[in-house]
Amino acid sequence: MLEVNIIGLDLAKNVFQAHGADASGIALFRKKLRRDQVLRFLAERPTCTVAMEACASSHYWAREISGLGHSVRLIAPGYVKPFVKRQKNDAADAEAICEAAQRPTMRFVAVKSEEQQAAAIVFRVRDLVVRQRTQTINAIRGHLAEFGMVAAQGLFHVAKLLAAIEDKGSAVPEVARSILRLLVEQLRSLDERMALLDREIARRAKEDTEARRLMTIPGIGPITATALAALAPSAQTFKRGRDFAAWLGLTPLQRSTGGKQKLGETSRMGERPLRRLLIIGASAAVRWAMRKGKSADPWLMRILGRKPPMLVIVALANKTARIVWALMAKGGTYRAPAVAG
């Protein structure tokens, strides 16, 4: 009797699909499982490898299945897609997961603990609140523009529009004023939630030793440092800083052929919130250097003289990511490069 070596499990809300194969990849079974049947089914199977696509619930299932004695492998969905044959359905997905996990060069996603996922929630919620605040501000701008009232870009200038809504002598019709006040109240509520989340992140930054070390890097504040400590995988996952920067999506796409090197825009893969935070920090550093005409980093001033600002921002974010990896992997704090006198 052939022994099941690997099971590809296609996750879902209610109905899961399992595909079992032996060491040579020959299919041994295909089975649909309801949610409450998954763990019971796997508990009855001999110890083997269970592969799943990395998604919102995959880390929970990975922890539960590991508790049964199985070895769990999580694969990024983009690495599974090439193994799907023609039709897209649950059975084909489970088979593709099974085949992808058997490749010797496949890259796997590290399983997160409950503590890691809990620590990341504050950043997910903050991102949601930021998007809702932006939507609310854009709605206020759009509605008041219909009555000829506009303001410059930026949060600072929104106060002018809010004052126009509150001022009964403004050009805003009374019929619209009462409705627009709902948006004003919503905006103020979102500002209060943002302040609450920022205080929580600042508290965590003070208590976390690794976050305090990361904050010694220029362009990294409490939010970015705490996010890196909570969202980034272990530094030992990557061989070098360039691999970490590539995981963040800060390295260029390669479209090379025939021995000719062709590099495109950044890949934008990996953890989007971390990439955005690093680019925001790099953007602030570049703007300050351009305005003051100097910087503590001589490399930044040299590249600013040759390249456009946006390219410099991404390059600086890439460099910062490599420094972050070095501190996370080897310890210590950041030391600024010596300036030649």
Short mmCIF file of C-alpha atoms in Angstrom, two decimals:
data_model
loop_
_atom_site.label_atom_id
_atom_site.label_comp_id
_atom_site.label_asym_id
_atom_site.label_seq_id
_atom_site.Cartn_x
_atom_site.Cartn_y
_atom_site.Cartn_z
CA MET A 1 0.00 0.00 0.00
CA LEU A 2 1.38 3.38 -1.00
CA GLU A 3 1.98 5.77 1.87
CA VAL A 4 0.74 9.36 1.79
CA ASN A 5 3.78 11.63 1.86
CA ILE A 6 2.13 15.02 1.35
CA ILE A 7 -1.37 16.49 1.50
CA GLY A 8 -2.31 19.65 -0.36
CA LEU A 9 -5.11 21.44 1.51
CA ASP A 10 -7.12 24.16 -0.23
CA LEU A 11 -8.54 26.35 2.54
CA ALA A 12 -12.04 27.83 2.49
CA LYS A 13 -14.74 29.11 4.84
CA ASN A 14 -16.81 25.93 4.95
CA VAL A 15 -15.79 23.28 2.38
CA PHE A 16 -12.08 22.36 2.14
CA GLN A 17 -10.40 20.23 -0.53
CA ALA A 18 -7.61 17.75 0.28
CA HIS A 19 -5.28 16.13 -2.25
CA GLY A 20 -2.97 13.35 -1.03
CA ALA A 21 0.09 12.10 -2.92
CA ASP A 22 3.00 9.76 -2.30
CA ALA A 23 6.69 10.67 -2.42
CA SER A 24 6.76 10.42 -6.24
CA GLY A 25 3.75 12.73 -6.62
CA ILE A 26 1.20 10.05 -7.59
CA ALA A 27 -2.29 11.06 -6.41
CA LEU A 28 -3.67 8.72 -3.75
CA PHE A 29 -6.89 10.49 -2.82
CA ARG A 30 -9.00 13.60 -3.44
CA LYS A 31 -11.47 14.45 -0.73
CA LYS A 32 -13.87 17.25 0.22
CA LEU A 33 -13.97 18.12 3.90
CA ARG A 34 -16.30 20.35 5.83
CA ARG A 35 -14.71 22.73 8.31
CA ASP A 36 -15.46 20.59 11.35
CA GLN A 37 -14.06 17.49 9.63
CA VAL A 38 -10.59 18.81 8.76
CA LEU A 39 -8.76 18.23 12.04
CA ARG A 40 -10.49 14.93 12.68
CA PHE A 41 -9.51 13.69 9.20
CA LEU A 42 -5.86 14.75 9.60
CA ALA A 43 -5.67 13.32 13.13
CA GLU A 44 -6.48 9.90 11.68
CA ARG A 45 -3.75 10.12 9.01
CA PRO A 46 -0.14 9.01 9.58
CA THR A 47 2.32 11.85 10.10
CA CYS A 48 3.10 13.60 6.80
CA THR A 49 3.58 17.04 5.27
CA VAL A 50 0.51 19.25 4.92
CA ALA A 51 0.85 22.15 2.45
CA MET A 52 -1.44 25.18 2.20
CA GLU A 53 -1.51 28.56 0.50
CA ALA A 54 -0.55 31.41 2.83
CA CYS A 55 -3.69 33.45 3.51
CA ALA A 56 -5.62 35.08 6.36
CA SER A 57 -6.55 31.84 8.15
CA SER A 58 -3.59 29.68 7.10
CA HIS A 59 -1.49 30.46 10.18
CA TYR A 60 -4.32 29.34 12.47
CA TRP A 61 -4.70 26.07 10.58
CA ALA A 62 -0.92 25.62 10.50
CA ARG A 63 -0.74 25.83 14.29
CA GLU A 64 -3.66 23.43 14.74
CA ILE A 65 -2.34 20.89 12.23
CA SER A 66 1.21 21.09 13.64
CA GLY A 67 -0.30 20.17 17.00
CA LEU A 68 -1.39 16.88 15.45
CA GLY A 69 2.23 16.01 14.64
CA HIS A 70 2.20 16.88 10.94
CA SER A 71 4.82 19.04 9.25
CA VAL A 72 3.17 22.16 7.79
CA ARG A 73 4.33 24.17 4.76
CA LEU A 74 2.79 27.50 3.74
CA ILE A 75 3.30 28.70 0.16
CA ALA A 76 2.67 32.15 -1.29
CA PRO A 77 -0.29 31.96 -3.73
CA GLY A 78 1.84 33.39 -6.53
CA TYR A 79 4.12 30.36 -6.36
CA VAL A 80 1.17 27.94 -6.56
CA LYS A 81 -0.54 29.48 -9.59
CA PRO A 82 1.89 28.08 -12.22
CA PHE A 83 1.01 24.54 -11.13
CA VAL A 84 -2.76 24.91 -11.75
CA LYS A 85 -3.73 22.96 -14.87
CA ARG A 86 -6.30 24.69 -17.06
CA GLN A 87 -9.51 24.68 -15.02
CA LYS A 88 -9.66 26.71 -11.79
CA ASN A 89 -11.50 24.82 -9.05
CA ASP A 90 -10.88 23.59 -5.50
CA ALA A 91 -9.63 20.16 -6.57
CA ALA A 92 -7.19 21.67 -9.09
CA ASP A 93 -5.97 24.16 -6.47
CA ALA A 94 -5.35 21.42 -3.89
CA GLU A 95 -3.42 19.39 -6.47
CA ALA A 96 -1.37 22.44 -7.46
CA ILE A 97 -0.51 23.14 -3.80
CA CYS A 98 0.58 19.52 -3.42
CA GLU A 99 2.82 19.68 -6.50
CA ALA A 100 4.29 23.08 -5.62
CA ALA A 101 5.25 21.94 -2.12
CA GLN A 102 7.23 19.02 -3.57
CA ARG A 103 9.55 21.25 -5.60
CA PRO A 104 13.07 21.20 -4.06
CA THR A 105 13.60 24.94 -4.65
CA MET A 106 10.19 26.09 -3.37
CA ARG A 107 10.16 28.97 -0.88
CA PHE A 108 7.88 28.68 2.12
CA VAL A 109 6.25 31.22 4.42
CA ALA A 110 7.12 31.05 8.13
CA VAL A 111 4.17 30.15 10.38
CA LYS A 112 3.22 32.98 12.73
CA SER A 113 2.35 32.45 16.37
CA GLU A 114 -0.78 33.86 18.01
CA GLU A 115 1.37 36.52 19.71
CA GLN A 116 2.83 37.66 16.38
CA GLN A 117 -0.59 37.93 14.78
CA ALA A 118 -1.99 39.75 17.81
CA ALA A 119 0.88 42.26 17.72
CA ALA A 120 0.19 42.96 14.03
CA ILE A 121 -3.48 43.82 14.55
CA VAL A 122 -2.78 47.37 15.74
CA PHE A 123 -1.11 48.16 12.39
CA ARG A 124 -3.91 46.56 10.36
CA VAL A 125 -6.48 48.60 12.28
CA ARG A 126 -4.41 51.77 11.93
CA ASP A 127 -4.21 51.27 8.15
CA LEU A 128 -7.99 50.88 8.05
CA VAL A 129 -8.54 54.06 10.09
CA VAL A 130 -6.10 55.99 7.86
CA ARG A 131 -8.00 54.87 4.73
CA GLN A 132 -11.35 55.79 6.29
CA ARG A 133 -10.03 59.21 7.29
CA THR A 134 -8.71 59.82 3.78
CA GLN A 135 -12.08 58.80 2.30
CA THR A 136 -13.91 61.14 4.66
CA ILE A 137 -11.64 64.08 3.85
CA ASN A 138 -12.00 63.45 0.12
CA ALA A 139 -15.79 63.33 0.52
CA ILE A 140 -15.78 66.67 2.35
CA ARG A 141 -13.54 68.22 -0.31
CA GLY A 142 -15.72 66.89 -3.13
CA HIS A 143 -19.01 68.08 -1.63
CA LEU A 144 -17.75 71.58 -0.78
CA ALA A 145 -16.17 71.96 -4.23
CA GLU A 146 -19.73 71.83 -5.59
CA PHE A 147 -20.36 75.11 -3.78
CA GLY A 148 -17.13 76.77 -4.91
CA MET A 149 -15.10 76.11 -1.73
CA VAL A 150 -11.68 74.51 -2.14
CA ALA A 151 -8.57 74.19 0.03
CA ALA A 152 -4.95 73.30 -0.57
CA GLN A 153 -3.81 69.70 -0.22
CA GLY A 154 -2.78 68.36 3.16
CA LEU A 155 -4.42 67.70 6.51
CA PHE A 156 -3.52 71.16 7.80
CA HIS A 157 -5.80 72.87 5.26
CA VAL A 158 -8.83 70.67 5.98
CA ALA A 159 -9.61 72.87 9.01
CA LYS A 160 -10.61 75.64 6.58
CA LEU A 161 -13.30 73.41 5.06
CA LEU A 162 -14.55 72.26 8.47
CA ALA A 163 -14.87 75.89 9.58
CA ALA A 164 -16.95 76.65 6.47
CA ILE A 165 -19.35 73.83 7.35
CA GLU A 166 -19.74 75.11 10.93
CA ASP A 167 -20.10 78.78 9.87
CA LYS A 168 -23.73 79.57 9.19
CA GLY A 169 -22.69 82.61 7.20
CA SER A 170 -20.78 80.54 4.63
CA ALA A 171 -22.02 79.62 1.16
CA VAL A 172 -22.98 76.08 2.27
CA PRO A 173 -26.77 75.63 1.95
CA GLU A 174 -28.53 74.83 5.23
CA VAL A 175 -30.02 71.69 3.71
CA ALA A 176 -26.51 70.33 3.10
CA ARG A 177 -24.93 71.69 6.29
CA SER A 178 -26.64 69.25 8.66
CA ILE A 179 -25.57 66.29 6.51
CA LEU A 180 -22.00 67.53 6.13
CA ARG A 181 -21.75 67.83 9.92
CA LEU A 182 -22.07 64.04 10.03
CA LEU A 183 -18.85 63.83 8.02
CA VAL A 184 -17.20 66.35 10.35
CA GLU A 185 -18.16 64.28 13.39
CA GLN A 186 -16.91 61.14 11.68
CA LEU A 187 -13.58 62.81 10.85
CA ARG A 188 -13.07 63.95 14.43
CA SER A 189 -13.92 60.46 15.69
CA LEU A 190 -11.37 58.95 13.32
CA ASP A 191 -8.75 61.48 14.50
CA GLU A 192 -9.36 60.39 18.10
CA ARG A 193 -8.95 56.72 17.14
CA MET A 194 -5.75 57.53 15.27
CA ALA A 195 -4.36 59.29 18.34
CA LEU A 196 -5.30 56.31 20.53
CA LEU A 197 -3.58 53.84 18.16
CA ASP A 198 -0.48 56.05 17.88
CA ARG A 199 -0.19 56.19 21.69
CA GLU A 200 -0.44 52.40 21.85
CA ILE A 201 2.27 52.02 19.20
CA ALA A 202 4.52 54.53 21.00
CA ARG A 203 4.08 52.57 24.25
CA ARG A 204 5.05 49.33 22.51
CA ALA A 205 8.07 51.01 20.93
CA LYS A 206 9.38 52.01 24.37
CA GLU A 207 8.90 48.51 25.78
CA ASP A 208 10.34 46.57 22.83
CA THR A 209 14.15 46.29 22.87
CA GLU A 210 14.40 45.54 19.15
CA ALA A 211 12.15 48.48 18.24
CA ARG A 212 14.37 50.83 20.27
CA ARG A 213 17.44 49.61 18.39
CA LEU A 214 15.72 50.07 15.03
CA MET A 215 14.77 53.65 15.93
CA THR A 216 18.46 54.55 15.90
CA ILE A 217 18.31 54.26 12.09
CA PRO A 218 17.56 57.61 10.37
CA GLY A 219 14.05 57.71 8.90
CA ILE A 220 12.63 55.07 11.28
CA GLY A 221 10.32 56.25 14.05
CA PRO A 222 8.16 54.42 16.61
CA ILE A 223 5.50 53.34 14.09
CA THR A 224 7.95 51.89 11.54
CA ALA A 225 10.17 50.30 14.19
CA THR A 226 7.28 48.59 15.98
CA ALA A 227 5.77 47.49 12.67
CA LEU A 228 9.07 45.92 11.61
CA ALA A 229 9.36 44.08 14.92
CA ALA A 230 5.78 42.80 14.66
CA LEU A 231 5.28 42.13 10.93
CA ALA A 232 8.69 41.14 9.58
CA PRO A 233 9.69 37.47 9.74
CA SER A 234 12.79 36.37 11.62
CA ALA A 235 16.00 37.83 10.18
CA GLN A 236 17.38 34.29 9.97
CA THR A 237 14.79 33.65 7.22
CA PHE A 238 16.98 35.70 4.85
CA LYS A 239 20.61 35.07 3.91
CA ARG A 240 21.45 38.74 3.46
CA GLY A 241 19.97 42.23 3.51
CA ARG A 242 19.24 42.22 -0.21
CA ASP A 243 16.92 39.23 0.25
CA PHE A 244 15.04 41.14 2.94
CA ALA A 245 14.73 44.20 0.68
CA ALA A 246 13.51 41.94 -2.14
CA TRP A 247 10.90 40.42 0.19
CA LEU A 248 9.66 43.95 0.92
CA GLY A 249 9.36 44.64 -2.82
CA LEU A 250 12.07 47.33 -2.89
CA THR A 251 14.25 45.71 -5.55
CA PRO A 252 13.71 46.12 -9.32
CA LEU A 253 11.94 43.55 -11.46
CA GLN A 254 14.23 41.66 -13.82
CA ARG A 255 13.28 41.15 -17.46
CA SER A 256 16.64 39.89 -18.62
CA THR A 257 17.11 37.63 -21.64
CA GLY A 258 19.93 36.63 -23.97
CA GLY A 259 22.53 37.74 -21.46
CA LYS A 260 21.21 41.32 -21.50
CA GLN A 261 20.33 42.77 -18.09
CA LYS A 262 17.02 44.65 -18.11
CA LEU A 263 15.74 46.04 -14.80
CA GLY A 264 12.26 47.52 -14.41
CA GLU A 265 10.27 49.16 -11.63
CA THR A 266 10.24 47.85 -8.06
CA SER A 267 8.51 44.51 -7.63
CA ARG A 268 6.11 45.71 -4.88
CA MET A 269 5.96 42.24 -3.42
CA GLY A 270 6.02 41.31 0.26
CA GLU A 271 4.49 43.18 3.19
CA ARG A 272 2.85 46.31 1.76
CA PRO A 273 2.51 48.28 5.05
CA LEU A 274 6.22 47.87 5.82
CA ARG A 275 7.24 48.93 2.32
CA ARG A 276 5.02 52.01 2.52
CA LEU A 277 6.38 53.01 5.94
CA LEU A 278 9.99 52.71 4.78
CA ILE A 279 9.26 54.78 1.67
CA ILE A 280 7.50 57.47 3.77
CA GLY A 281 10.53 57.65 6.07
CA ALA A 282 12.92 57.82 3.11
CA SER A 283 10.76 60.50 1.50
CA ALA A 284 11.01 62.68 4.61
CA ALA A 285 14.80 62.26 4.72
CA VAL A 286 15.17 63.14 1.02
CA ARG A 287 12.92 66.22 1.28
CA TRP A 288 14.88 67.46 4.28
CA ALA A 289 18.20 66.94 2.48
CA MET A 290 16.94 68.76 -0.63
CA ARG A 291 15.62 71.67 1.42
CA LYS A 292 18.71 72.06 3.62
CA GLY A 293 21.22 71.13 0.95
CA LYS A 294 23.01 68.76 3.33
CA SER A 295 22.63 65.41 5.03
CA ALA A 296 24.45 63.31 7.62
CA ASP A 297 24.68 60.60 4.95
CA PRO A 298 27.20 61.57 2.22
CA TRP A 299 25.89 58.72 0.03
CA LEU A 300 22.47 60.41 -0.07
CA MET A 301 23.91 63.76 -1.21
CA ARG A 302 25.97 62.08 -3.94
CA ILE A 303 23.02 60.18 -5.38
CA LEU A 304 20.74 63.24 -5.15
CA GLY A 305 23.09 65.05 -7.49
CA ARG A 306 22.72 62.36 -10.17
CA LYS A 307 19.23 60.85 -9.89
CA PRO A 308 15.61 62.11 -9.77
CA PRO A 309 14.09 62.44 -6.26
CA MET A 310 11.60 59.54 -6.52
CA LEU A 311 14.31 57.12 -7.58
CA VAL A 312 16.47 58.34 -4.69
CA ILE A 313 13.60 57.78 -2.23
CA VAL A 314 13.19 54.15 -3.29
CA ALA A 315 16.97 53.62 -3.25
CA LEU A 316 17.17 55.05 0.27
CA ALA A 317 14.27 52.84 1.41
CA ASN A 318 16.14 49.85 -0.05
CA LYS A 319 19.29 50.83 1.81
CA THR A 320 17.35 51.33 5.04
CA ALA A 321 15.79 47.86 4.67
CA ARG A 322 19.27 46.31 4.40
CA ILE A 323 20.39 48.16 7.53
CA VAL A 324 17.26 46.96 9.33
CA TRP A 325 18.09 43.36 8.43
CA ALA A 326 21.67 43.78 9.68
CA LEU A 327 20.48 45.10 13.05
CA MET A 328 17.82 42.41 13.40
CA ALA A 329 20.23 39.62 12.43
CA LYS A 330 23.39 40.74 14.23
CA GLY A 331 22.17 43.05 17.00
CA GLY A 332 23.65 46.39 17.96
CA THR A 333 22.56 49.89 16.99
CA TYR A 334 23.05 52.07 13.91
CA ARG A 335 26.24 54.11 13.62
CA ALA A 336 26.26 56.95 11.12
CA PRO A 337 29.00 56.80 8.46
CA ALA A 338 31.98 59.06 9.10
CA VAL A 339 32.03 62.22 7.02
CA ALA A 340 35.35 62.95 5.35
CA GLY A 341 36.78 66.19 6.61
#
